[in-house]
Structures are given as C-alpha cells and as structure tokens.
Short mmCIF file of C-alpha atoms and ligand atoms in Angstrom, two decimals:
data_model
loop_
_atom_site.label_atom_id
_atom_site.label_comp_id
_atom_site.label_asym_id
_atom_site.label_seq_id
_atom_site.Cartn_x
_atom_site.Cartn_y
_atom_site.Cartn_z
CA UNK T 278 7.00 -14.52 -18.37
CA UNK T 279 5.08 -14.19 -15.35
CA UNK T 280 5.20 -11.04 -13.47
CA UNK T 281 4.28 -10.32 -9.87
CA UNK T 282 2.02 -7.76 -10.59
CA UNK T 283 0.87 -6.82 -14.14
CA UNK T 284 -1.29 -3.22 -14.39
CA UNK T 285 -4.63 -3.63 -15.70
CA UNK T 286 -5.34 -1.19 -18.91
CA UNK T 287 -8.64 -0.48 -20.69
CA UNK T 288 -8.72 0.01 -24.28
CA UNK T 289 -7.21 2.51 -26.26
CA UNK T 290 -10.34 3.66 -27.38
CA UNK T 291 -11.40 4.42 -23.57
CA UNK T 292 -8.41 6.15 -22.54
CA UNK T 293 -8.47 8.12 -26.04
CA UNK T 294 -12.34 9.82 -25.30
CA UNK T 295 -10.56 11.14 -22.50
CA UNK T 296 -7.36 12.30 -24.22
CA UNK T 297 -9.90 14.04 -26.14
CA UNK T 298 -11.56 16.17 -23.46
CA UNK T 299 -7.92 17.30 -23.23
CA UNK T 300 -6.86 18.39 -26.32
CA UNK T 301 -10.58 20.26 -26.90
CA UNK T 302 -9.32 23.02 -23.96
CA UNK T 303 -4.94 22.12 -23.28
CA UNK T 304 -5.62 22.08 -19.92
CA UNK T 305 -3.18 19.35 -18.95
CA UNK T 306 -2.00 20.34 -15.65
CA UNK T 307 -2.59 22.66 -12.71
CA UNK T 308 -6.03 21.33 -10.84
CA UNK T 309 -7.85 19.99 -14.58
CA UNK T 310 -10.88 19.29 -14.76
CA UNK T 311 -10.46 15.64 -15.08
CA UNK T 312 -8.07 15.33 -11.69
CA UNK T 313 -11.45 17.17 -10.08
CA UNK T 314 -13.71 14.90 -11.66
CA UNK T 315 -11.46 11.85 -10.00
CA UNK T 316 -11.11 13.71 -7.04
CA UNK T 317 -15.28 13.87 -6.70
CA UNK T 318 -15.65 10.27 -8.07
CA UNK T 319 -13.03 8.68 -5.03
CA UNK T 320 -14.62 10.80 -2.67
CA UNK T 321 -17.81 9.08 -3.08
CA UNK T 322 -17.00 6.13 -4.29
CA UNK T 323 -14.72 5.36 -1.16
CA UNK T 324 -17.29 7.68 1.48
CA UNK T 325 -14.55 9.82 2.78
CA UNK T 326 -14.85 13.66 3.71
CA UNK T 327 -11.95 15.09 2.13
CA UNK T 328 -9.59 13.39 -0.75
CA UNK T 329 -6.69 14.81 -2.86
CA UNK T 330 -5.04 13.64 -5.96
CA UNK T 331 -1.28 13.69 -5.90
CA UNK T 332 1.40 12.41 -7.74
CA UNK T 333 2.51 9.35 -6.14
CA UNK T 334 1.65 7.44 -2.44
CA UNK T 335 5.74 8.49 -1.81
CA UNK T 336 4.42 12.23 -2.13
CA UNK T 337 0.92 11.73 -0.08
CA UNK T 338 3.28 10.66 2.68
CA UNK T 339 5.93 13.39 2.99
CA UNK T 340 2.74 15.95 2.24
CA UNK T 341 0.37 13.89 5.14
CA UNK T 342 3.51 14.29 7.74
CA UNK T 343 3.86 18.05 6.83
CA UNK T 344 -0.04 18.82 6.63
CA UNK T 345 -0.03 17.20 10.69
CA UNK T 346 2.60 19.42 11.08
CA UNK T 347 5.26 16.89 12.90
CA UNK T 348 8.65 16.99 14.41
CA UNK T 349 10.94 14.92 16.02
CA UNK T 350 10.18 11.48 16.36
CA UNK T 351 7.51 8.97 14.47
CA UNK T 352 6.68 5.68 15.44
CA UNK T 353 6.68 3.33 12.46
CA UNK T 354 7.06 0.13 12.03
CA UNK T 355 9.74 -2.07 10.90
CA UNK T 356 7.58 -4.10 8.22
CA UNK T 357 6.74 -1.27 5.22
CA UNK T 358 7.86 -0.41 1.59
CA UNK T 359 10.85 1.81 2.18
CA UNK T 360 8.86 4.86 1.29
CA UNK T 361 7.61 4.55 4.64
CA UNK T 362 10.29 4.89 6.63
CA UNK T 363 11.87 7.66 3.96
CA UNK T 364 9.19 10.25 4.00
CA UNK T 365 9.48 10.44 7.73
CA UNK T 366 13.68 10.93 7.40
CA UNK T 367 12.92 13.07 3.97
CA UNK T 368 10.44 15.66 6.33
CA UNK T 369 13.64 15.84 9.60
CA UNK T 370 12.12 13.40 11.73
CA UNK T 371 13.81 10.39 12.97
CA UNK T 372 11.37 6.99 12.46
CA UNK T 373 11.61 4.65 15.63
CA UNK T 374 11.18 1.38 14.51
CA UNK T 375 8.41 -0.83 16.46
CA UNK T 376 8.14 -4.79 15.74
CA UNK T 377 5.26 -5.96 14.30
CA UNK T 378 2.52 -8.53 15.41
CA UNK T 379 3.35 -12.09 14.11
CA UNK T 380 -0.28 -12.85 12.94
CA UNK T 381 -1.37 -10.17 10.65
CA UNK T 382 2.19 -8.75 10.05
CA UNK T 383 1.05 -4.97 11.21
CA UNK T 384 2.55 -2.91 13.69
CA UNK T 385 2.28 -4.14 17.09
CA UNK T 386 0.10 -2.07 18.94
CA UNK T 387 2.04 -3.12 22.55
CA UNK T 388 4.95 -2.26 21.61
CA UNK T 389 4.27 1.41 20.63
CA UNK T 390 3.36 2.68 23.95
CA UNK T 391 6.97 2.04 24.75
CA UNK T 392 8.68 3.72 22.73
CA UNK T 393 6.40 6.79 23.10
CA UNK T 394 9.25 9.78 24.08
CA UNK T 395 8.86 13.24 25.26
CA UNK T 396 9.67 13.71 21.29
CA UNK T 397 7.24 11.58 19.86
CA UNK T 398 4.74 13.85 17.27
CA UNK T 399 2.83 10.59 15.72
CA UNK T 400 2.62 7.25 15.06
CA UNK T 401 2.98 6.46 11.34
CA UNK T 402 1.64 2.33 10.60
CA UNK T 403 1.02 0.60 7.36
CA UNK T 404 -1.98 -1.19 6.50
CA UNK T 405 -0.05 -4.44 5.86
CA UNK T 406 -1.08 -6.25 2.25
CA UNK T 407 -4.71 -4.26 2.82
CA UNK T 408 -4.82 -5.87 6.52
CA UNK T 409 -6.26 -3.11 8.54
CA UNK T 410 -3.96 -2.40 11.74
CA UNK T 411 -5.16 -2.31 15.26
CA UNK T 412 -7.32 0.85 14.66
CA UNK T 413 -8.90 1.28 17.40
CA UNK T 414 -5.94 0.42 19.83
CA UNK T 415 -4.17 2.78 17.91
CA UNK T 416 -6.36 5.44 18.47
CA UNK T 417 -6.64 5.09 21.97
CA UNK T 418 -2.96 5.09 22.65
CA UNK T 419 -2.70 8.44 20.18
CA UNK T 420 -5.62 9.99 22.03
CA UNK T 421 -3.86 9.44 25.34
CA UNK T 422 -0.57 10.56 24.24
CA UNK T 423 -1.42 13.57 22.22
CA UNK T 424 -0.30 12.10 19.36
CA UNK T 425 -1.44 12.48 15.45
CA UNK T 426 -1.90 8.84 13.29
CA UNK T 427 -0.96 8.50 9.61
CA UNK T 428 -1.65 5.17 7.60
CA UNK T 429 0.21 4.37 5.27
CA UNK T 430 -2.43 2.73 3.37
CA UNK T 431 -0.61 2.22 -0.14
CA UNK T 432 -2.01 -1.36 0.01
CA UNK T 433 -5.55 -1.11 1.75
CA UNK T 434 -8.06 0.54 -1.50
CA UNK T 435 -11.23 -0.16 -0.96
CA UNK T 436 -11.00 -1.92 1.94
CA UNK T 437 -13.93 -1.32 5.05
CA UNK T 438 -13.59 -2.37 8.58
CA UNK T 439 -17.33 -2.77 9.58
CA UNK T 440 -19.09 -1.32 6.21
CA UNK T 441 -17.12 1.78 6.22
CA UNK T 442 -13.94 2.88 4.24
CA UNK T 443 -10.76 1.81 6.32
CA UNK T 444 -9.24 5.36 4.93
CA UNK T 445 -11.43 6.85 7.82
CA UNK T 446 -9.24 5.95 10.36
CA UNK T 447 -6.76 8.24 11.69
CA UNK T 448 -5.99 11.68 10.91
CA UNK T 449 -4.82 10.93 7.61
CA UNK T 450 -4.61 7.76 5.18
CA UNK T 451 -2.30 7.84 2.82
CA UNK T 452 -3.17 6.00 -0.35
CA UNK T 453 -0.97 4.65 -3.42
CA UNK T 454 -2.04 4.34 -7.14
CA UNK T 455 0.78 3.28 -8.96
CA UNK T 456 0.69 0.67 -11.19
CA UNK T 457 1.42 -1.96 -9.24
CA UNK T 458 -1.58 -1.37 -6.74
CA UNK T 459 -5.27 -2.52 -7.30
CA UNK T 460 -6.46 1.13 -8.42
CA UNK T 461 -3.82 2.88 -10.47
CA UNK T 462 -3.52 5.96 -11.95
CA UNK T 463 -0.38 5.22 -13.33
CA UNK T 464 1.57 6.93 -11.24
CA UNK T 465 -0.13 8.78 -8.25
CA UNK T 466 -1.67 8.92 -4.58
CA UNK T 467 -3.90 10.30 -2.69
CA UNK T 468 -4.03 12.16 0.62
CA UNK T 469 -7.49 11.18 2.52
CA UNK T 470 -8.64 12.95 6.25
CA UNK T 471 -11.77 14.20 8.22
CA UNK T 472 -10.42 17.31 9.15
CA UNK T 473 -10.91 20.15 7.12
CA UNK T 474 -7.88 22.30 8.45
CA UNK T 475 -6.38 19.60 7.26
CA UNK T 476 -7.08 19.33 4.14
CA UNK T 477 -6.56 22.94 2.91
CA UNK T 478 -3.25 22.26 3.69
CA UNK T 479 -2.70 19.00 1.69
CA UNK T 480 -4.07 21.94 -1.26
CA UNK T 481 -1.80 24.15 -0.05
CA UNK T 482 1.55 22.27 0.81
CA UNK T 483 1.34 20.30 -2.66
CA UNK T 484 1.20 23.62 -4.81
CA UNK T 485 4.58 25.42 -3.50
CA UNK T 486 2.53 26.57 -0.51
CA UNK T 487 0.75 28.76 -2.59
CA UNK T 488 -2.38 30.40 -1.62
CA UNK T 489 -4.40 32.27 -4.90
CA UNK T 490 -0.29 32.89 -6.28
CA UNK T 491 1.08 34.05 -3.26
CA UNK T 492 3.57 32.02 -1.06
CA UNK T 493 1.59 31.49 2.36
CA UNK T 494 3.28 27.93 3.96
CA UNK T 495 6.34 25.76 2.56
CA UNK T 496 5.14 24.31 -0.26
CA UNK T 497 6.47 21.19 -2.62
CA UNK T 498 5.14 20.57 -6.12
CA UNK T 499 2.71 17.10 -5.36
CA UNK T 500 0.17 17.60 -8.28
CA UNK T 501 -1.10 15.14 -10.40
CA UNK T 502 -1.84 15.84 -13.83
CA UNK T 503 -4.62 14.95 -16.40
CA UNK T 504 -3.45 12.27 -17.98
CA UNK T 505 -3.07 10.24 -15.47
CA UNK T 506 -6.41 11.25 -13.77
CA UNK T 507 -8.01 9.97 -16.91
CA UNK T 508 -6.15 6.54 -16.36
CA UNK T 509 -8.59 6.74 -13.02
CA UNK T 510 -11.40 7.74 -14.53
CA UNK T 511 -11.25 4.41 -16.84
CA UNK T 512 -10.87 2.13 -14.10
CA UNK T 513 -12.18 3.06 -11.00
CA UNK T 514 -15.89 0.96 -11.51
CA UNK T 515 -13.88 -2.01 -12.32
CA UNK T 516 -12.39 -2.50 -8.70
CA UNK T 517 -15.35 -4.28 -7.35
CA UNK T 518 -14.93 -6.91 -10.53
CA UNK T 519 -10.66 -6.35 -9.80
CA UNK T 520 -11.35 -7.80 -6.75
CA UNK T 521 -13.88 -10.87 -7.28
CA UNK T 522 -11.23 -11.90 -9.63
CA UNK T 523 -8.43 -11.48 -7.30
CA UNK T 524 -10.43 -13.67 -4.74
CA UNK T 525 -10.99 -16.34 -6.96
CA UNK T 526 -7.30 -16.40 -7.94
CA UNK T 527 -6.04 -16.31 -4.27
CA UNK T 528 -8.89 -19.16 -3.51
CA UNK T 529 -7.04 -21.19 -6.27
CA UNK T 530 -3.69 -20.47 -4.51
CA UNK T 531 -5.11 -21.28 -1.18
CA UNK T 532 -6.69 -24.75 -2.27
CA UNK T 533 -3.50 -26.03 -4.22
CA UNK T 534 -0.93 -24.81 -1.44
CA UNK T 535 -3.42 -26.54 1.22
CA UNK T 536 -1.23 -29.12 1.56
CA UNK T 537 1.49 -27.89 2.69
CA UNK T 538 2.25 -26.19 6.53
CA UNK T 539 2.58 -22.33 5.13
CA UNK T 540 2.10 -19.29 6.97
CA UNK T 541 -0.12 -16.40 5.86
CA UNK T 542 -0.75 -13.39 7.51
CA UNK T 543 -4.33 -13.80 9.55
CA UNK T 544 -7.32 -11.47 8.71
CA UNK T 545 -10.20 -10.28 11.63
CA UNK T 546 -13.96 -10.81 10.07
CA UNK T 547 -14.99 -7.93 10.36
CA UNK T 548 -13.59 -6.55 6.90
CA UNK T 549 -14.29 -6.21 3.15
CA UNK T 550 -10.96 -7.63 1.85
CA UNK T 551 -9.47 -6.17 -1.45
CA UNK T 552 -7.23 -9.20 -2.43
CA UNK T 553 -4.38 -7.12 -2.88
CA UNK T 554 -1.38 -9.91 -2.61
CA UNK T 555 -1.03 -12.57 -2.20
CA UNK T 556 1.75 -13.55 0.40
CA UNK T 557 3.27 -16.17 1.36
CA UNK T 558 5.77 -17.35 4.63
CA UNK T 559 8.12 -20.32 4.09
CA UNK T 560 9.17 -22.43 6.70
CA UNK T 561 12.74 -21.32 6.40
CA UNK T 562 14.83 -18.60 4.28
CA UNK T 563 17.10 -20.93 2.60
CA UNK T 564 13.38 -22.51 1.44
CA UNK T 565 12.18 -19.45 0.21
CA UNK T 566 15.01 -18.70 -1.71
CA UNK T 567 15.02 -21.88 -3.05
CA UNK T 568 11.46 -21.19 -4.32
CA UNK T 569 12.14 -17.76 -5.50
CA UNK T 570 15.08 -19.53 -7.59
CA UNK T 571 12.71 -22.12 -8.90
CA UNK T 572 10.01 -19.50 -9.83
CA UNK T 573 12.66 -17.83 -11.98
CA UNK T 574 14.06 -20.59 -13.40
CA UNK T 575 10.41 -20.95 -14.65
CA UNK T 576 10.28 -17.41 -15.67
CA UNK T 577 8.20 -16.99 -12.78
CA UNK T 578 8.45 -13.25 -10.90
CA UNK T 579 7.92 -13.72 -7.30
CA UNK T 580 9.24 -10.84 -4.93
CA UNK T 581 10.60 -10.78 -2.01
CA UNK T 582 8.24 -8.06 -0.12
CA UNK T 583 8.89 -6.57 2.32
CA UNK T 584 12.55 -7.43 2.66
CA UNK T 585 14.64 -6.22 4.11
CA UNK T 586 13.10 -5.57 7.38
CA UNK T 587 13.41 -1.63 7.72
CA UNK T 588 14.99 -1.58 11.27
CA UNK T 589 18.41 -2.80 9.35
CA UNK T 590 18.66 -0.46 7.04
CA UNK T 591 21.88 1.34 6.98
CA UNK T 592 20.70 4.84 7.01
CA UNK T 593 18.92 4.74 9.99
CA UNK T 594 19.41 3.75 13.75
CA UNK T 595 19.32 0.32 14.63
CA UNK T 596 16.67 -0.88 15.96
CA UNK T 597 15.71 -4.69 17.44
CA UNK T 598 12.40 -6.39 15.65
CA UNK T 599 13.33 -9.80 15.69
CA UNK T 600 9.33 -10.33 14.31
CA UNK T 601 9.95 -8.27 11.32
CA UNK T 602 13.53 -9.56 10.73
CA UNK T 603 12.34 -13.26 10.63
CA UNK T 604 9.19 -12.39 8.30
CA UNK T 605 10.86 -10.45 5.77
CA UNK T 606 13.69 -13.38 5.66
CA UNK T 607 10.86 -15.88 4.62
CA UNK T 608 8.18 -14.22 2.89
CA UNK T 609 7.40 -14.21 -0.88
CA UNK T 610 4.67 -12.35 -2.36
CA UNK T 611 3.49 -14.69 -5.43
CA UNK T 612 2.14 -13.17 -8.52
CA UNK T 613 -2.05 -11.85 -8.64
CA UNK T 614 -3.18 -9.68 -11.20
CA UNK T 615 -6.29 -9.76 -12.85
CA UNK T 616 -5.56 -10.85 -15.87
CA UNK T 617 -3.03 -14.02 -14.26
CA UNK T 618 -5.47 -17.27 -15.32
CA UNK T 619 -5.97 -20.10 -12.94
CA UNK T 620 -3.81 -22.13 -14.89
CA UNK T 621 -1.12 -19.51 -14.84
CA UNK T 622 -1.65 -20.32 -10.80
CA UNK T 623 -1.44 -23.74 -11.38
CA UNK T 624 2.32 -23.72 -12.89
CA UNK T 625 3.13 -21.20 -10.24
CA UNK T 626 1.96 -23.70 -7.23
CA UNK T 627 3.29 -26.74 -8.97
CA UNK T 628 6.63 -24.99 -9.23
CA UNK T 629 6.57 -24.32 -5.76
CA UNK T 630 4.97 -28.04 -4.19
CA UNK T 631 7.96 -29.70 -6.33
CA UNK T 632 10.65 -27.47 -4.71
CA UNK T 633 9.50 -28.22 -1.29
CA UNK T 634 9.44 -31.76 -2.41
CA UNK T 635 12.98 -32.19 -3.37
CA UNK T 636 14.05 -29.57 -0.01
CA UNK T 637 12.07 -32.09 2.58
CA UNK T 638 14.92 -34.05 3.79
CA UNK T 639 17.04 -30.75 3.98
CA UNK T 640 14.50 -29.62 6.47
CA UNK T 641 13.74 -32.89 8.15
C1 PLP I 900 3.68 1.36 -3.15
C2 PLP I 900 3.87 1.74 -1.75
C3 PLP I 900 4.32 3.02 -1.38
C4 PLP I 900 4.83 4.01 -2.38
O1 PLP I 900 3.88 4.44 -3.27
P1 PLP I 900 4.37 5.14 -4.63
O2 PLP I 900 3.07 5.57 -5.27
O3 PLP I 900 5.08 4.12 -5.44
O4 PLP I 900 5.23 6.29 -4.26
C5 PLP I 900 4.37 3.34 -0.03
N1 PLP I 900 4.04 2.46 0.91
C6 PLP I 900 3.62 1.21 0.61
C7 PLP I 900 3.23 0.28 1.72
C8 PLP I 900 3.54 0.80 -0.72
O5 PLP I 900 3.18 -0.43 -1.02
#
C-alpha cells in the first residue's frame, strides 16, 4: 500500500530522551518547557519575530481571525482545505468566495478588489501547495482598503520569497504541523506575525483569555502540549534533507510524466520551494477519475485535493469560480513522502501513462 502522504518518525530512542525530560519534572502541559524550547527553535530557524505553538493549523486559524479582531465579511478563496473556509464561519463571519488564478492555483488577486464591501474586515488566502500568493498585490490592495491579511499557510513551511521566510507576509501566517505536512508535530500549528500587540493576544486568546489566572479577553483552549513539541524537537533539522528528497522524488515524477500534456500549477523564481505535493491536473475529470481508480486498483492512494471547490459547499452562499470548480474536478495530488523510493514513483507513473493509454481514443 501506497499512501499519499506517509509521516516521517525518528527512532524510538530519539523521541524517548525527550519523553524523559518529561517524566524527570510531570510537566506535560500548560506552556512546558519543551513547547518553549520549539517555540525558540522555529523562531529562528524560520527568522520570524513572533511564533506560537498551538494545537492544530484548524486552531491557528480561528485564533489568527480573533487575535486581528474581525467581523463581518472575509475574502477567501474558493481553492483551500475546508478548514479555511470553516474558521472564518466558526469565528461569525461570512467567507466571500474569490476565484483563483489558473496558473499557480492561488487566489486571484483581481478579483478581490471586487468583492471588497463596506463589511469587508480582511482578506484570508492560502498559500496554495507552498506556492506563495500574490504578496505584494495583496498587500497593496489591504493597505488601500484598510484591511488585515491572514495566510493560510498550512502548506508553505519553510518556504522564502527572495531569501526571507514567506511567513513574513501579512499580518499573520497561519501554519499547519500535522502529520500529513512537511514539519509535523503530530498534531499542531502555529500562529506567526510581526506585530507584537498581536501576538500577546495569540498568548492570550489560546489560554481561555486568561491573563496571570484572571479572565481578561474571550479565550479558547489552543495549547499544545509536550509531547507533541518533542515530536518537533526530533525533526525540525531534518527539513532541509525532507526537502532535497522531496525534490528528487518530484524530479522523478516530472521526467517520467514528461510525456504526456499535464498541467501543474506554475511557480515564480524568485522562491525557495519546499516540495510539499506533488499535484497533478488531468485533461478531463472523467480522466482523473479514471486514474484515481487505477491507482487504487494498484493499492495506490492518490487524493483528490482540493475537491470540492469551496464556493459549492452547501453550508455556505453560493458563489461563481468557474477556475476553482474546473481545477478541483481534475486535479490529483500523487503520493511524496520521504521515505516513497523512486521505484515506488515508477509504479505510480506507469500506472498512470497506461491509463491514459487505454482512455486516448475516449478523448480523441
Ligand atoms: C492541513 C491544512 C489545514 C488544517 O490544518 P490542521 O492542522 O489539520 O488543523 C488548513 N489549511 C490547509 C491549506 C491545510 O492543508
């Protein structure tokens, strides 16, 4: 069985010196000194100004909208995890769904500035498979709108647009590291900004609102714990090797699907690229269906990511991103993990050049 994602784990032994350091003093909860020693290490591994450790990218989201104190409406776009578009309904705001550009798959920068209402409080835009958005478009619209930016940047660790940390951008990036991401603390997130009003709140807001035990804002419970801040601690100076690996295995990909006419999402030049997935766009749905199908058969895990497009979604208003719609009906995100093996890719891509083989005169 191949799975799309797989989470890399270092040896028992590794995670056990730290399981240690717990036992010695019970602290396993409640601002430990490993989640500070995590908290210290990110901050300067990534260069940011201000970082905290929460318990899942879900949570750095709801607590990111309610640090930048928002109401009303959020601009979002249409092609996300559905976490984005439920923190922003979960904190009473309504998300307005924007299309997204058809190159790199992020929010289209364009189409924001109209749908900016008297009620807009932010725009809220995901880092699509680590590919930075429009940043600096972005920021210019925000600046002349009055309006505060979140990233949802689940997908984007250690990625830099020019030499510095893409999690610099906007007034808050908020940051994934569940298993299935590059950097994982097993379950967990992280709430990154540059403003340090800011940042005393994301303390604040993800212990009840508590300020030294007494109730001061409204408050959730966000923290992380030890254990899993020791899961960090093990991995975090293997991401640079994570993602050599991960570029070899998506060269591999690249060479042996060069044959055929697919569509991947476009990257500028200007960035470090963390080789977080590897995504695919079919010519048609029926054909990428009829890959998934054949990946299966195969015992092959592909997934279908993002689908569906979050405009349709029942819960929330309808709104038209014939982009987004049309992506999420073709794409497949094919499996990359560092420990998948070249000829594991091999299988995968043979799998997939056979199906379109066999489809060609159903396309023709
Ligand atoms: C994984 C992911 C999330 C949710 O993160 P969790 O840690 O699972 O809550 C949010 N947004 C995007 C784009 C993601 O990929």
């Amino acid at each position: 069985m191949i799975n799309v994602s797989k989470p890399f784990l270092p040896s028992i032994d590794e995670y056990e010196e730290y399981l240690k350091r717990i036992w010695k003093i019970s602290h396993v909860t409640n601002q430990g000194p490993l989640v500070a020693e995590l908290e210290k290490e990110l901050t300067e591994y990534l260069q940011v100004p201000f970082l905290h450790f929460v318990s899942s990218g879900t949570m750095a989201l709801e607590i990111a909208i309610k640090a930048c104190d928002l109401g009303g409406e959020i601009i979002t776009t249409a092609f996300s995890h559905i976490s984005t578009a439920n923190a922003i309904l979960w904190a009473n705001c309504q998300p307005v769904f924007v299309d997204i550009n058809p190159t790199d798959f992020c929010i289209d920068p364009d189409k924001i500035e109209r749908a900016i209402t008297g009620k807009t409080s932010a725009i809220l835009a995901t880092h699509v498979f680590g590919n930075p958005c429009d940043v600096l478009k972005i920021d210019r619209i925000a600046k002349k709108h009055n309006l505060k930016v979140i990233y949802d940047a689940a997908h984007a660790f250690d990625v830099k647009i020019n030499g510095q940390s893409i999690f610099n951008y906007g007034d808050v990036s908020a940051v994934s590291f569940h298993a299935t991401k590059i950097f994982h603390t097993i379950e967990g997130g992280a709430v990154i900004t540059g403003h340090a009003d800011i940042a005393e709140k994301f303390r604040l807001i993800s212990n009840f609102g508590l300020e030294n035990g007494d109730p001061k804002i409204l408050g959730i419970n966000g923290k992380n714990c030890e254990f899993h801040a020791a899961m960090g601690l093990c991995t975090l100076h293997r991401v640079p090797g994570f993602i050599k690996k991960r570029k070899l295995l998506t060269e591999t990909y690249n060479e042996q699907l060069s044959v055929l006419n697919l569509q991947y999402p476009q990257r500028p030049h200007n960035i470090d690229y963390n080789y977080a997935y590897f995504p695919v766009v079919f010519p048609s749905e029926e054909l990428a269906l009829s890959v998934f199908a054949a990946l299966e058969r195969n015992e092959v895990n592909a997934r279908r990511y993002f689908y569906p497009s979050l405009n349709n979604l029942p819960f929330y208003k309808h709104y038209f991103c014939p982009i987004s719609d049309d992506i999420a009906q073709r794409i497949l995100c094919l499996p990359l993990y560092v420990d998948l093996t070249a000829k594991e890719v091999q299988f995968i891509t043979e799998i997939i050049l056979s199906t379109i083989a066999s489809a060609k005169p159903q396309i023709a």
